[in-house]
Amino acid sequence: MQPQQPHPAPASAAPTQPRNRTVALSLMAGLVLGVAGTGVAWTLSGDTASAGGGPAGDAQAACRALDGFDPAKYTEKGPAGEIALNRYAAADALSASAAAGDARYAPLAQAVRSSRQRHAVTFEFNAEVKKELDRARAFCEDL
């Protein structure tokens, strides 16, 4: 058997300190630029109230969802039924959001919520459910 030859010592590694520093500084610069860009975008876009957001925007969106909601299509299979189901749910969520932001929209939220609760009990759009829907739509007409 031959004696094993010692492995040559690896060449000394080049100092990695400057490279690590460059990578870290690049990452920090990217983070700062990203945050600054987001701030500029928010500033230029304006606040949500001026862009149709906030409670008033939510109430209007709830009313648009109710306007496109057809109870007769609620139980249909396929896209028509899905659209009706989602518009009804959207009207509920948006009206609740509007009421949370401004008490003036509480009657709208209450009417939509009440109609959905009554529907959940009866599984049909009977006179009581339609009465609540009409109350919500009347509130929408006054907006």
Backbone as CSV, one residue per row, in Angstrom:
resi,resn,N_x,N_y,N_z,CA_x,CA_y,CA_z,C_x,C_y,C_z
1,MET,0.809,-1.164,0.000,0.000,0.000,0.000,0.862,1.241,0.000
2,GLN,0.394,2.171,-0.691,1.149,3.420,-0.745,0.613,4.399,0.276
3,PRO,1.503,5.092,0.867,1.023,6.084,1.829,0.256,7.174,1.095
4,GLN,-0.792,7.632,1.756,-1.592,8.698,1.145,-0.801,9.982,1.133
5,GLN,-0.990,10.659,0.056,-0.315,11.938,-0.077,-1.213,13.005,0.548
6,PRO,-0.625,13.893,1.249,-1.457,14.957,1.828,-2.042,15.826,0.726
7,HIS,-3.276,16.229,0.960,-3.926,17.113,-0.007,-3.316,18.494,0.098
8,PRO,-3.148,19.111,-1.037,-2.597,20.461,-0.962,-3.595,21.387,-0.271
9,ALA,-3.091,22.312,0.458,-3.953,23.281,1.154,-4.650,24.139,0.116
10,PRO,-5.935,24.418,0.333,-6.639,25.255,-0.638,-6.017,26.641,-0.684
11,ALA,-6.104,27.185,-1.856,-5.590,28.546,-2.012,-6.393,29.452,-1.113
12,SER,-5.728,30.404,-0.587,-6.437,31.292,0.338,-7.588,31.962,-0.389
13,ALA,-8.736,31.946,0.261,-9.931,32.537,-0.331,-9.765,34.038,-0.420
14,ALA,-10.267,34.555,-1.514,-10.197,36.010,-1.695,-11.087,36.653,-0.651
15,PRO,-10.729,37.781,-0.184,-11.564,38.428,0.830,-12.960,38.686,0.276
16,THR,-13.996,38.246,1.009,-15.382,38.411,0.561,-16.046,39.610,1.208
17,GLN,-15.340,40.275,2.086,-15.915,41.421,2.788,-16.409,42.504,1.820
18,PRO,-15.614,42.945,0.852,-16.104,44.000,-0.049,-17.315,43.552,-0.862
19,ARG,-17.345,42.288,-1.287,-18.482,41.801,-2.082,-19.749,41.768,-1.229
20,ASN,-19.655,41.267,-0.001,-20.807,41.228,0.887,-21.338,42.625,1.162
21,ARG,-20.430,43.555,1.345,-20.831,44.940,1.598,-21.576,45.508,0.387
22,THR,-21.109,45.223,-0.815,-21.753,45.714,-2.034,-23.158,45.139,-2.174
23,VAL,-23.302,43.861,-1.910,-24.624,43.223,-1.997,-25.572,43.826,-0.967
24,ALA,-25.087,44.004,0.255,-25.936,44.569,1.313,-26.349,45.993,0.968
25,LEU,-25.419,46.793,0.483,-25.754,48.179,0.110,-26.731,48.219,-1.055
26,SER,-26.591,47.303,-1.998,-27.518,47.245,-3.129,-28.925,46.892,-2.663
27,LEU,-29.016,45.926,-1.757,-30.325,45.546,-1.221,-30.973,46.695,-0.464
28,MET,-30.195,47.384,0.340,-30.724,48.534,1.102,-31.192,49.637,0.159
29,ALA,-30.419,49.913,-0.877,-30.807,50.950,-1.838,-32.113,50.568,-2.542
30,GLY,-32.246,49.296,-2.909,-33.481,48.845,-3.546,-34.684,48.980,-2.634
31,LEU,-34.492,48.662,-1.363,-35.574,48.795,-0.393,-35.994,50.251,-0.232
32,VAL,-35.013,51.129,-0.101,-35.320,52.559,0.057,-36.033,53.094,-1.178
33,LEU,-35.568,52.735,-2.358,-36.214,53.198,-3.589,-37.632,52.642,-3.719
34,GLY,-37.832,51.384,-3.314,-39.171,50.796,-3.375,-40.152,51.500,-2.455
35,VAL,-39.712,51.784,-1.235,-40.572,52.493,-0.283,-40.863,53.899,-0.780
36,ALA,-39.850,54.567,-1.310,-40.051,55.924,-1.828,-41.021,55.918,-3.005
37,GLY,-40.892,54.929,-3.878,-41.796,54.830,-5.025,-43.237,54.605,-4.603
38,THR,-43.434,53.772,-3.585,-44.782,53.533,-3.077,-45.368,54.811,-2.488
39,GLY,-44.561,55.543,-1.741,-45.029,56.810,-1.164,-45.416,57.809,-2.235
40,VAL,-44.635,57.895,-3.282,-44.951,58.814,-4.385,-46.251,58.389,-5.060
41,ALA,-46.428,57.095,-5.274,-47.661,56.615,-5.910,-48.881,56.956,-5.071
42,TRP,-48.787,56.782,-3.747,-49.913,57.127,-2.873,-50.193,58.621,-2.918
43,THR,-49.144,59.410,-2.911,-49.323,60.857,-2.931,-49.991,61.304,-4.221
44,LEU,-49.560,60.757,-5.336,-50.122,61.161,-6.623,-51.536,60.651,-6.836
45,SER,-51.864,59.514,-6.235,-53.195,58.947,-6.443,-54.254,59.648,-5.609
46,GLY,-53.890,60.373,-4.584,-54.859,61.076,-3.751,-55.475,60.148,-2.735
47,ASP,-56.315,60.705,-1.866,-56.938,59.878,-0.827,-58.122,59.119,-1.405
48,THR,-58.612,58.147,-0.648,-59.684,57.284,-1.153,-61.008,58.014,-1.298
49,ALA,-61.243,59.026,-0.495,-62.517,59.741,-0.585,-62.633,60.470,-1.918
50,SER,-61.544,61.076,-2.377,-61.609,61.805,-3.637,-61.646,60.857,-4.825
51,ALA,-61.228,59.629,-4.638,-61.210,58.653,-5.726,-62.465,57.790,-5.727
52,GLY,-63.515,58.191,-4.997,-64.754,57.426,-4.984,-64.752,56.306,-3.967
53,GLY,-63.805,56.308,-3.058,-63.738,55.280,-2.038,-64.440,55.747,-0.783
54,GLY,-64.086,55.172,0.308,-64.677,55.543,1.582,-66.108,55.068,1.681
55,PRO,-66.797,55.487,2.731,-68.175,55.029,2.948,-69.127,55.357,1.791
56,ALA,-69.015,56.556,1.242,-69.906,56.930,0.138,-69.673,56.043,-1.083
57,GLY,-68.416,55.771,-1.381,-68.096,54.902,-2.506,-68.578,53.479,-2.278
58,ASP,-68.440,53.004,-1.041,-68.925,51.659,-0.718,-70.445,51.577,-0.848
59,ALA,-71.140,52.620,-0.390,-72.605,52.629,-0.496,-73.040,52.648,-1.958
60,GLN,-72.363,53.443,-2.764,-72.706,53.490,-4.186,-72.426,52.155,-4.869
61,ALA,-71.318,51.530,-4.502,-70.999,50.220,-5.079,-72.022,49.170,-4.641
62,ALA,-72.467,49.241,-3.388,-73.499,48.319,-2.908,-74.791,48.512,-3.713
63,CYS,-75.116,49.754,-3.986,-76.329,50.040,-4.755,-76.195,49.554,-6.200
64,ARG,-75.012,49.677,-6.778,-74.809,49.155,-8.136,-74.949,47.629,-8.143
65,ALA,-74.438,46.989,-7.100,-74.573,45.528,-7.009,-76.044,45.138,-6.882
66,LEU,-76.791,45.876,-6.067,-78.231,45.601,-5.921,-78.975,45.862,-7.222
67,ASP,-78.549,46.899,-7.929,-79.204,47.248,-9.188,-79.067,46.109,-10.202
68,GLY,-77.931,45.432,-10.189,-77.715,44.331,-11.115,-78.154,42.977,-10.585
69,PHE,-78.704,42.955,-9.383,-79.121,41.697,-8.765,-80.541,41.344,-9.169
70,ASP,-80.713,40.138,-9.710,-82.027,39.642,-10.097,-82.331,38.395,-9.274
71,PRO,-83.254,38.516,-8.295,-83.570,37.362,-7.448,-84.032,36.131,-8.227
72,ALA,-84.658,36.339,-9.388,-85.146,35.204,-10.178,-83.996,34.344,-10.689
73,LYS,-82.808,34.909,-10.807,-81.662,34.155,-11.324,-80.813,33.545,-10.213
74,TYR,-81.175,33.809,-8.971,-80.365,33.376,-7.829,-80.175,31.861,-7.777
75,THR,-81.177,31.104,-8.148,-81.095,29.640,-8.050,-80.709,28.976,-9.370
76,GLU,-80.462,29.760,-10.406,-80.080,29.186,-11.691,-78.700,28.554,-11.605
77,LYS,-78.492,27.540,-12.389,-77.179,26.905,-12.508,-76.356,27.724,-13.509
78,GLY,-75.061,27.711,-13.323,-74.175,28.368,-14.275,-73.898,29.824,-13.950
79,PRO,-73.381,30.541,-14.920,-72.942,31.918,-14.689,-74.033,32.860,-14.181
80,ALA,-75.243,32.749,-14.680,-76.310,33.658,-14.238,-76.566,33.518,-12.743
81,GLY,-76.593,32.305,-12.244,-76.786,32.077,-10.815,-75.609,32.553,-9.990
82,GLU,-74.396,32.324,-10.496,-73.201,32.784,-9.788,-73.154,34.307,-9.710
83,ILE,-73.528,34.954,-10.801,-73.543,36.422,-10.812,-74.534,36.932,-9.785
84,ALA,-75.728,36.373,-9.758,-76.744,36.818,-8.802,-76.273,36.600,-7.363
85,LEU,-75.734,35.434,-7.078,-75.256,35.120,-5.736,-74.163,36.103,-5.306
86,ASN,-73.210,36.368,-6.189,-72.100,37.251,-5.847,-72.525,38.713,-5.722
87,ARG,-73.455,39.143,-6.535,-73.934,40.526,-6.410,-74.687,40.736,-5.096
88,TYR,-75.456,39.760,-4.704,-76.194,39.847,-3.443,-75.218,39.902,-2.262
89,ALA,-74.207,39.026,-2.301,-73.198,39.011,-1.239,-72.383,40.307,-1.251
90,ALA,-72.056,40.803,-2.429,-71.286,42.051,-2.532,-72.082,43.224,-1.979
91,ALA,-73.360,43.274,-2.273,-74.201,44.357,-1.745,-74.202,44.319,-0.219
92,ASP,-74.251,43.136,0.344,-74.232,42.984,1.799,-72.904,43.468,2.374
93,ALA,-71.804,42.998,1.814,-70.484,43.370,2.340,-70.207,44.854,2.161
94,LEU,-70.506,45.393,1.012,-70.231,46.811,0.752,-71.120,47.729,1.572
95,SER,-72.374,47.359,1.744,-73.254,48.203,2.560,-72.818,48.168,4.025
96,ALA,-72.351,47.010,4.502,-71.840,46.919,5.869,-70.582,47.770,6.036
97,SER,-69.739,47.766,5.034,-68.535,48.591,5.070,-68.899,50.075,5.092
98,ALA,-69.863,50.459,4.281,-70.297,51.856,4.257,-70.856,52.272,5.615
99,ALA,-71.659,51.415,6.213,-72.252,51.730,7.521,-71.197,51.797,8.613
100,ALA,-70.169,50.970,8.511,-69.092,51.006,9.509,-68.336,52.326,9.428
101,GLY,-68.239,52.886,8.237,-67.530,54.151,8.056,-68.377,55.370,8.278
102,ASP,-69.685,55.260,8.116,-70.579,56.412,8.260,-71.969,55.889,8.623
103,ALA,-72.459,56.314,9.758,-73.753,55.832,10.271,-74.924,56.171,9.356
104,ARG,-74.748,57.120,8.462,-75.842,57.470,7.533,-76.216,56.292,6.641
105,TYR,-75.300,55.349,6.459,-75.558,54.211,5.579,-76.041,52.978,6.338
106,ALA,-76.270,53.116,7.621,-76.750,51.993,8.435,-78.101,51.455,7.949
107,PRO,-79.068,52.307,7.546,-80.338,51.752,7.053,-80.167,50.878,5.803
108,LEU,-79.256,51.265,4.932,-78.984,50.452,3.748,-78.425,49.099,4.168
109,ALA,-77.437,49.126,5.035,-76.819,47.878,5.492,-77.832,46.996,6.211
110,GLN,-78.665,47.597,7.048,-79.662,46.826,7.782,-80.674,46.176,6.844
111,ALA,-81.108,46.902,5.818,-82.086,46.344,4.881,-81.491,45.185,4.085
112,VAL,-80.271,45.354,3.610,-79.639,44.276,2.846,-79.391,43.071,3.749
113,ARG,-78.850,43.320,4.936,-78.574,42.226,5.875,-79.863,41.493,6.240
114,SER,-80.908,42.251,6.501,-82.187,41.650,6.871,-82.735,40.782,5.736
115,SER,-82.619,41.258,4.502,-83.116,40.460,3.376,-82.325,39.168,3.243
116,ARG,-81.011,39.237,3.445,-80.194,38.018,3.345,-80.495,37.057,4.489
117,GLN,-80.716,37.592,5.679,-81.037,36.718,6.807,-82.381,36.036,6.603
118,ARG,-83.346,36.786,6.123,-84.668,36.189,5.877,-84.580,35.135,4.777
119,HIS,-83.782,35.430,3.754,-83.603,34.467,2.668,-82.911,33.193,3.179
120,ALA,-81.964,33.353,4.088,-81.256,32.192,4.643,-82.187,31.280,5.433
121,VAL,-83.263,31.846,5.955,-84.227,31.047,6.721,-85.219,30.352,5.794
122,THR,-85.681,31.079,4.775,-86.744,30.551,3.916,-86.233,29.893,2.635
123,PHE,-85.024,30.227,2.215,-84.441,29.737,0.966,-85.269,30.115,-0.256
124,GLU,-85.987,31.217,-0.138,-86.741,31.722,-1.286,-86.893,33.231,-1.146
125,PHE,-87.205,33.848,-2.247,-87.415,35.299,-2.236,-88.912,35.558,-2.093
126,ASN,-89.374,35.377,-0.854,-90.789,35.592,-0.566,-91.060,37.089,-0.348
127,ALA,-92.278,37.401,0.049,-92.682,38.803,0.196,-91.837,39.537,1.233
128,GLU,-91.490,38.878,2.333,-90.685,39.539,3.371,-89.280,39.871,2.871
129,VAL,-88.675,38.944,2.150,-87.332,39.171,1.608,-87.380,40.289,0.580
130,LYS,-88.374,40.242,-0.294,-88.497,41.279,-1.327,-88.788,42.642,-0.714
131,LYS,-89.533,42.669,0.390,-89.821,43.937,1.067,-88.523,44.588,1.558
132,GLU,-87.634,43.786,2.127,-86.346,44.308,2.600,-85.473,44.754,1.421
133,LEU,-85.515,43.990,0.343,-84.764,44.390,-0.849,-85.292,45.707,-1.407
134,ASP,-86.604,45.859,-1.422,-87.200,47.115,-1.899,-86.807,48.280,-0.999
135,ARG,-86.736,48.030,0.297,-86.320,49.077,1.240,-84.879,49.497,0.957
136,ALA,-84.000,48.532,0.687,-82.608,48.835,0.361,-82.517,49.601,-0.958
137,ARG,-83.283,49.181,-1.929,-83.256,49.868,-3.232,-83.829,51.284,-3.130
138,ALA,-84.811,51.485,-2.266,-85.339,52.831,-2.051,-84.283,53.725,-1.428
139,PHE,-83.515,53.180,-0.511,-82.423,53.953,0.072,-81.419,54.333,-1.017
140,CYS,-81.162,53.418,-1.930,-80.220,53.681,-3.012,-80.711,54.801,-3.935
141,GLU,-82.003,54.858,-4.133,-82.548,55.909,-5.006,-82.315,57.295,-4.409
142,ASP,-82.230,57.374,-3.099,-82.021,58.667,-2.434,-80.549,59.091,-2.385
143,LEU,-79.648,58.214,-2.799,-78.224,58.570,-2.769,-77.867,59.539,-3.873
